[in-house]
């Protein structure tokens, strides 16, 4: 056997100085040679530890073997049998905590870049449709109809799986495009919108009907859907309600929730104002409060819109940051400044009601809290002011109460999430399943897809019985 | 795509569209709004439902040309389409039997007031409506509002038609002369603020329909946040109707100015382009 290669093939990326001013994708993707080199490092462990780290159970050694053999159509087939959105997961999965964390090579050196290989296969598939076998014909219609509420990764997965089983599926989406957070939240430079729309088109090509501009709870309730044409309903409405700090000055002009800022930039294409009609304020000095992926995305968007200085204000230290390691590094390289162990006390404004500063406390780490992370505590008398003209609050989101408040007999938790069975997504309300962020609170694309897969199987079994 | 079934010019820069949207028409109630987006590059803007026809499957909206989007909208004719039309959004106006209710409409707000007045009257209230405009040429739907009410008072700022003065003057007189159980005031922020100030000493519950800048209209962005009774609310899902005596008007009006510079730039660009094409 060849000698173990513990060094990972680097990912070509745009130069930080250049990419900090454009919205093009940062990571450029492997060339076929690079993919081959990276795949050849995989030692095909018989115990397949990597696959256990994947929430949807992708046959990782299998698709990498096909890559080693140069059999791209086979790699596509293996990958897609478990993951219908590989082009997305390859780009945004927190691999370092999932599949790659479990790779045998991780103990000795760099784990196989599973996500990058997955992306390589998906990108190849997109541009080499003619080399693939025609998709299997759809089975005969079962005559059963399912309504899917929300078109994020959970909803798209349920819809695709049920359509492939012969059920008629209609997706109801509140916004004017499908894709959920993949469209309005995650920016173009991390996940090109063309790729998301490609996946949406694939789902509609299976015969799924997509109804945009349809806010369930307003245009119809879940009960009305069940009373009309649909035998089952899947709730995949995500966690879309932004949290604020609840400190003085938070409603000053220039203060955005990350959802609003990212929606204006990504969904409404505010970065191309005035060609596109929706404006977004481009601050000179921008502070982003929070330490997750959402905060990194907001900070990096602000930089790309032309801000001179962008700060991440986070109350713990870098080690506790929930954002993906890679994105933290990307942000640092691009020149985002990290104000760690710093917690906002209040926001200051001028007489035009425009934000001018963010007054913060210095923090220090105390005892670990319930999440196992050391709890930040305020250092008394440590207040200082950061001058800013735009502030973006990226503290996280909770489920929008609209569905729960308009649906009889759903059970919800104190955090507003819908209670559903962990294995099947079944809620306490007959005929209603739920999965993704609406059940877990803000989580990941792949966990939403995993929940969608389980729910689709459970809904199929239910429809067969009824 | 949603078809514009009918266009009417009510006054030079206020227009009525009837838009084909059967699913919205089935659910619309007084006080709710829709979000409209003209095309791929368009902005999402909220407009109140002025009427609806379940049979025809249509929603009536009335809008005033103020900036780029409303000017662009005004270019469309009957038979044209808009790309997106979402609704009905927001909490419907609370309709009940209150007794005597005064409905006050400023400017284009005759449109949202009419279905509310009608519903209040149907619920057994005595409805007195007041409508006001800057001058005679800006008045529309006088007969519509009259037939939806038991009594109608019309004012113009300059006295070019009916009674000269602001809507708050007849409102004050009514409050002084008889028992008013509730007031509903819709119009520009300043007008709603002064209506609320007028009723406050009389202790008459006064509801207003707030119009902050919005994006999604479903509670996802927080752009529409307003302060009511010291608490932050999202106008698109908690409102748009709120107790006028509790609203922080200065905050509302300050937040409406966030994009003044960009709005001016967009309008100038639009005007330059429109001038080019004609
Ligand atoms: C900025 C940002 C960056 C992120 N980065 C990553 C990352 O790098 N990696 C990762 O794995 N995860 C990331 N996430 C998290 C991930 O995107 C989510 O966990 C995932 O999208 C959840 O999927 P979902 O299908 O449950 O819901 P969503 O993607 O939230 O989709 C829900 C959909 O339902 C629609 N909807 C809501 N209410 C209604 C209604 N009443 N009627 C009709 N439709 C409705 C919404 O408009 C939306 O389209 C990020 C999230 C954000 C916000
Ligand atoms: C619940 C609600 C109901 C409304 N109903 C009506 C109606 O029935 N008829 C009508 O003529 N107008 C109505 N408006 C106001 C209407 O939405 C704005 O006039 C419109 O958005 C202006 O867009 P513009 O591009 O033409 O002008 P801009 O140049 O963008 O702005 C001009 C003015 O409109 C406000 N505005 C701008 N963008 C928005 C936005 N996305 N949301 C809200 N306000 C904005 C600005 O604060 C500014 O004062 C309503 C607003 C709300 C919130
Ligand atoms: S889907 Fe995500 S976790 Fe699973 S193999 Fe792919 S990158 Fe790894
Ligand atoms: S654990 Fe790593 S080396 Fe082993 S099969 Fe999986 S990817 Fe290959
Ligand atoms: S408009 Fe986005 S939350 Fe109200």
XYZ file of N, CA and C in Angstrom, chain A residues 174-177 184 212-215 218-221 224 240-242 244 246 250-257 259-260 263-264 267-269 272-282 351-354 400 402, chain B residues 2 23-24 27 32 37 39-44 69 72 83-92 213-216 218-223 225-227 232 234 251 254-255 257-259 261-263 265-266 269:
306
model
N -43.708 31.101 1.564
C -44.134 32.469 1.860
C -43.435 33.507 0.981
N -42.169 33.293 0.693
C -41.396 34.292 -0.041
C -41.593 34.150 -1.549
N -40.945 35.032 -2.301
C -41.128 35.006 -3.751
C -40.124 34.091 -4.453
N -39.229 33.461 -3.706
C -38.385 32.416 -4.289
C -38.301 31.248 -3.309
N -32.151 33.333 1.163
C -32.176 34.680 1.765
C -31.066 34.890 2.790
N -45.438 29.845 -4.698
C -44.745 30.926 -4.010
C -45.783 31.923 -3.476
N -45.315 32.940 -2.753
C -46.196 34.006 -2.252
C -47.346 33.442 -1.411
N -47.139 32.309 -0.772
C -48.237 31.659 -0.057
C -47.884 31.474 1.412
N -48.367 32.373 2.234
C -48.068 32.315 3.663
C -49.121 31.434 4.334
N -52.105 32.339 6.805
C -52.813 33.515 6.294
C -53.697 33.123 5.115
N -53.052 32.588 4.054
C -53.811 32.303 2.829
C -54.649 31.035 3.008
N -54.128 30.078 3.781
C -54.887 28.907 4.238
C -54.246 28.489 5.545
N -55.008 27.839 6.402
C -54.396 27.294 7.605
C -54.043 25.831 7.360
N -57.127 23.825 7.187
C -57.819 23.929 5.892
C -57.140 23.064 4.835
N -37.398 31.432 11.654
C -37.161 32.687 10.935
C -37.347 33.953 11.743
N -37.621 33.835 13.044
C -37.911 35.038 13.825
C -36.634 35.538 14.487
N -36.180 36.754 14.131
C -34.893 37.204 14.666
C -34.970 37.616 16.142
N -33.452 39.902 19.293
C -32.734 41.154 19.513
C -32.106 41.128 20.906
N -32.505 43.376 23.261
C -33.346 44.035 24.272
C -32.530 44.952 25.178
N -31.907 50.033 20.690
C -31.860 49.007 19.647
C -32.701 49.317 18.406
N -33.637 50.287 18.546
C -34.459 50.609 17.379
C -33.948 51.828 16.617
N -32.731 52.264 16.937
C -32.147 53.387 16.203
C -32.001 53.034 14.722
N -31.969 54.080 13.886
C -31.735 53.835 12.458
C -30.326 53.280 12.263
N -30.198 52.352 11.332
C -28.880 51.779 11.072
C -28.671 50.483 11.820
N -29.662 50.056 12.619
C -29.522 48.786 13.317
C -30.412 47.746 12.658
N -29.782 46.710 12.167
C -30.480 45.652 11.444
C -30.459 44.352 12.239
N -31.470 43.538 12.061
C -31.309 42.124 12.413
C -30.491 41.521 11.266
N -31.141 38.874 9.770
C -32.128 38.446 8.768
C -32.466 39.574 7.799
N -32.705 40.764 8.346
C -33.062 41.876 7.458
C -31.883 42.242 6.564
N -31.288 39.490 4.028
C -32.383 39.443 3.059
C -32.256 40.582 2.054
N -31.985 41.785 2.560
C -31.823 42.903 1.639
C -30.666 42.648 0.671
N -31.384 38.159 -0.937
C -32.646 37.851 -1.609
C -33.058 38.992 -2.535
N -32.925 40.228 -2.034
C -33.385 41.378 -2.809
C -32.252 41.969 -3.652
N -31.083 41.392 -3.553
C -29.906 41.839 -4.321
C -29.592 43.323 -4.090
N -26.733 45.268 -5.494
C -26.761 45.830 -6.840
C -27.708 47.020 -6.944
N -28.082 47.628 -5.792
C -28.875 48.856 -5.815
C -28.042 49.944 -6.504
N -28.573 50.805 -7.357
C -29.991 50.967 -7.673
C -30.467 50.169 -8.888
N -29.633 49.290 -9.435
C -30.142 48.458 -10.540
C -31.307 47.628 -10.010
N -31.135 47.064 -8.807
C -32.250 46.434 -8.100
C -32.822 47.470 -7.155
N -34.151 47.421 -6.935
C -34.813 48.533 -6.247
C -34.607 48.587 -4.729
N -34.195 47.482 -4.097
C -34.165 47.459 -2.632
C -32.846 48.006 -2.102
N -32.897 49.081 -1.318
C -31.651 49.653 -0.820
C -31.157 48.926 0.423
N -29.880 49.064 0.698
C -29.338 48.596 1.971
C -28.293 49.623 2.373
N -28.269 49.956 3.657
C -27.332 50.980 4.118
C -25.923 50.397 4.173
N -25.011 51.055 3.535
C -23.636 50.611 3.580
C -22.932 51.484 4.606
N -29.038 63.027 16.963
C -30.387 63.577 17.048
C -31.244 63.209 15.830
N -30.625 62.710 14.784
C -31.393 62.177 13.652
C -31.839 60.745 13.937
N -31.579 60.259 15.148
C -31.917 58.890 15.529
C -31.044 57.850 14.820
N -29.883 58.272 14.318
C -29.005 57.341 13.629
C -27.964 56.813 14.618
N -41.002 31.246 13.806
C -42.069 32.222 13.684
C -43.345 31.602 14.286
N -46.367 32.048 13.708
C -47.572 32.064 12.862
C -48.221 30.683 12.704
N -49.527 37.921 -11.445
C -50.870 38.320 -11.040
C -51.345 39.418 -11.990
N -57.044 33.491 -4.144
C -56.795 32.915 -2.825
C -56.701 34.005 -1.759
N -56.168 35.163 -2.132
C -56.077 36.277 -1.188
C -57.479 36.854 -0.958
N -59.674 35.368 1.701
C -59.319 35.524 3.109
C -59.246 36.959 3.604
N -56.203 44.572 6.725
C -55.045 43.772 6.315
C -54.362 44.396 5.103
N -44.678 43.065 -5.513
C -43.349 43.242 -6.104
C -43.561 43.181 -7.603
N -41.453 43.135 -10.403
C -40.715 42.203 -11.257
C -39.445 41.770 -10.538
N -38.612 41.045 -11.233
C -37.371 40.495 -10.692
C -36.561 41.511 -9.872
N -36.437 42.729 -10.395
C -35.605 43.718 -9.731
C -36.353 44.578 -8.729
N -37.648 44.351 -8.613
C -38.492 45.216 -7.803
C -38.309 45.053 -6.306
N -38.791 46.075 -5.589
C -38.788 46.050 -4.127
C -40.147 45.506 -3.670
N -40.149 44.901 -2.488
C -41.422 44.439 -1.920
C -42.025 45.610 -1.163
N -40.804 52.841 -6.637
C -41.671 51.684 -6.846
C -43.092 52.095 -7.194
N -43.175 53.376 -10.655
C -43.098 52.268 -11.625
C -44.438 51.551 -11.721
N -45.289 40.515 -10.680
C -44.702 39.201 -10.433
C -45.159 38.580 -9.105
N -45.231 39.415 -8.072
C -45.569 38.855 -6.761
C -46.641 39.669 -6.063
N -47.491 38.949 -5.338
C -48.618 39.571 -4.654
C -48.949 38.652 -3.491
N -48.572 39.055 -2.281
C -48.665 38.173 -1.118
C -49.654 38.711 -0.103
N -50.512 37.862 0.416
C -51.412 38.333 1.460
C -52.436 37.276 1.793
N -53.417 37.622 2.564
C -53.534 38.889 3.271
C -52.673 38.864 4.527
N -51.941 39.936 4.764
C -50.997 39.975 5.881
C -51.500 40.897 6.991
N -50.942 40.714 8.168
C -51.288 41.551 9.312
C -52.564 41.076 9.997
N -52.764 41.609 11.203
C -53.957 41.259 11.984
C -55.102 42.135 11.505
N -56.270 41.559 11.207
C -57.395 42.389 10.774
C -57.791 43.386 11.866
N -41.413 51.055 7.274
C -40.834 50.354 6.129
C -40.857 48.856 6.419
N -41.188 48.061 5.408
C -41.260 46.614 5.582
C -40.459 45.918 4.485
N -40.098 44.663 4.741
C -39.473 43.870 3.677
C -40.344 42.648 3.391
N -40.306 41.660 4.302
C -41.043 40.421 4.021
C -42.517 40.538 4.373
N -43.832 39.250 7.040
C -44.267 38.022 7.720
C -43.582 37.816 9.072
N -42.863 38.815 9.571
C -42.229 38.666 10.885
C -40.827 38.098 10.834
N -40.195 38.106 9.679
C -38.902 37.455 9.534
C -37.724 38.422 9.668
N -37.944 39.711 9.402
C -36.779 40.602 9.324
C -36.682 41.625 10.455
N -37.788 42.045 11.017
C -37.721 43.030 12.097
C -37.521 44.455 11.611
N -37.577 44.664 10.303
C -37.433 46.005 9.735
C -38.561 46.914 10.204
N -40.061 47.244 12.967
C -40.305 47.344 14.401
C -40.696 48.756 14.817
N -41.675 48.781 15.702
C -42.213 50.026 16.233
C -42.248 49.863 17.748
N -42.355 50.973 18.454
C -42.430 50.874 19.903
C -43.830 51.293 20.348
N -41.164 46.745 22.012
C -40.925 46.649 20.578
C -41.894 45.655 19.969
N -43.425 44.061 16.022
C -43.257 44.012 14.572
C -44.610 44.388 13.957
N -40.173 57.811 17.005
C -39.384 56.681 16.519
C -39.905 56.220 15.156
N -38.860 58.664 12.531
C -37.416 58.623 12.282
C -37.072 57.394 11.442
N -37.681 56.264 11.775
C -37.362 55.037 11.041
C -37.873 55.078 9.600
N -37.415 57.435 7.756
C -36.439 58.238 6.989
C -35.120 57.512 6.723
N -35.028 56.247 7.087
C -33.739 55.535 6.973
C -33.134 55.654 5.577
N -33.972 55.499 4.570
C -33.428 55.411 3.209
C -33.690 56.657 2.377
N -31.950 59.081 1.384
C -30.946 59.335 0.356
C -31.107 58.340 -0.797
N -31.255 57.056 -0.445
C -31.385 56.028 -1.472
C -32.693 56.184 -2.244
N -33.767 56.571 -1.524
C -35.059 56.724 -2.194
C -34.982 57.833 -3.235
N -32.247 58.862 -4.771
C -31.395 58.381 -5.853
C -32.188 57.469 -6.795
N -32.994 56.570 -6.223
C -33.763 55.629 -7.041
C -34.792 56.371 -7.880
N -33.067 58.258 -10.691
C -32.645 57.341 -11.739
C -33.844 56.912 -12.572
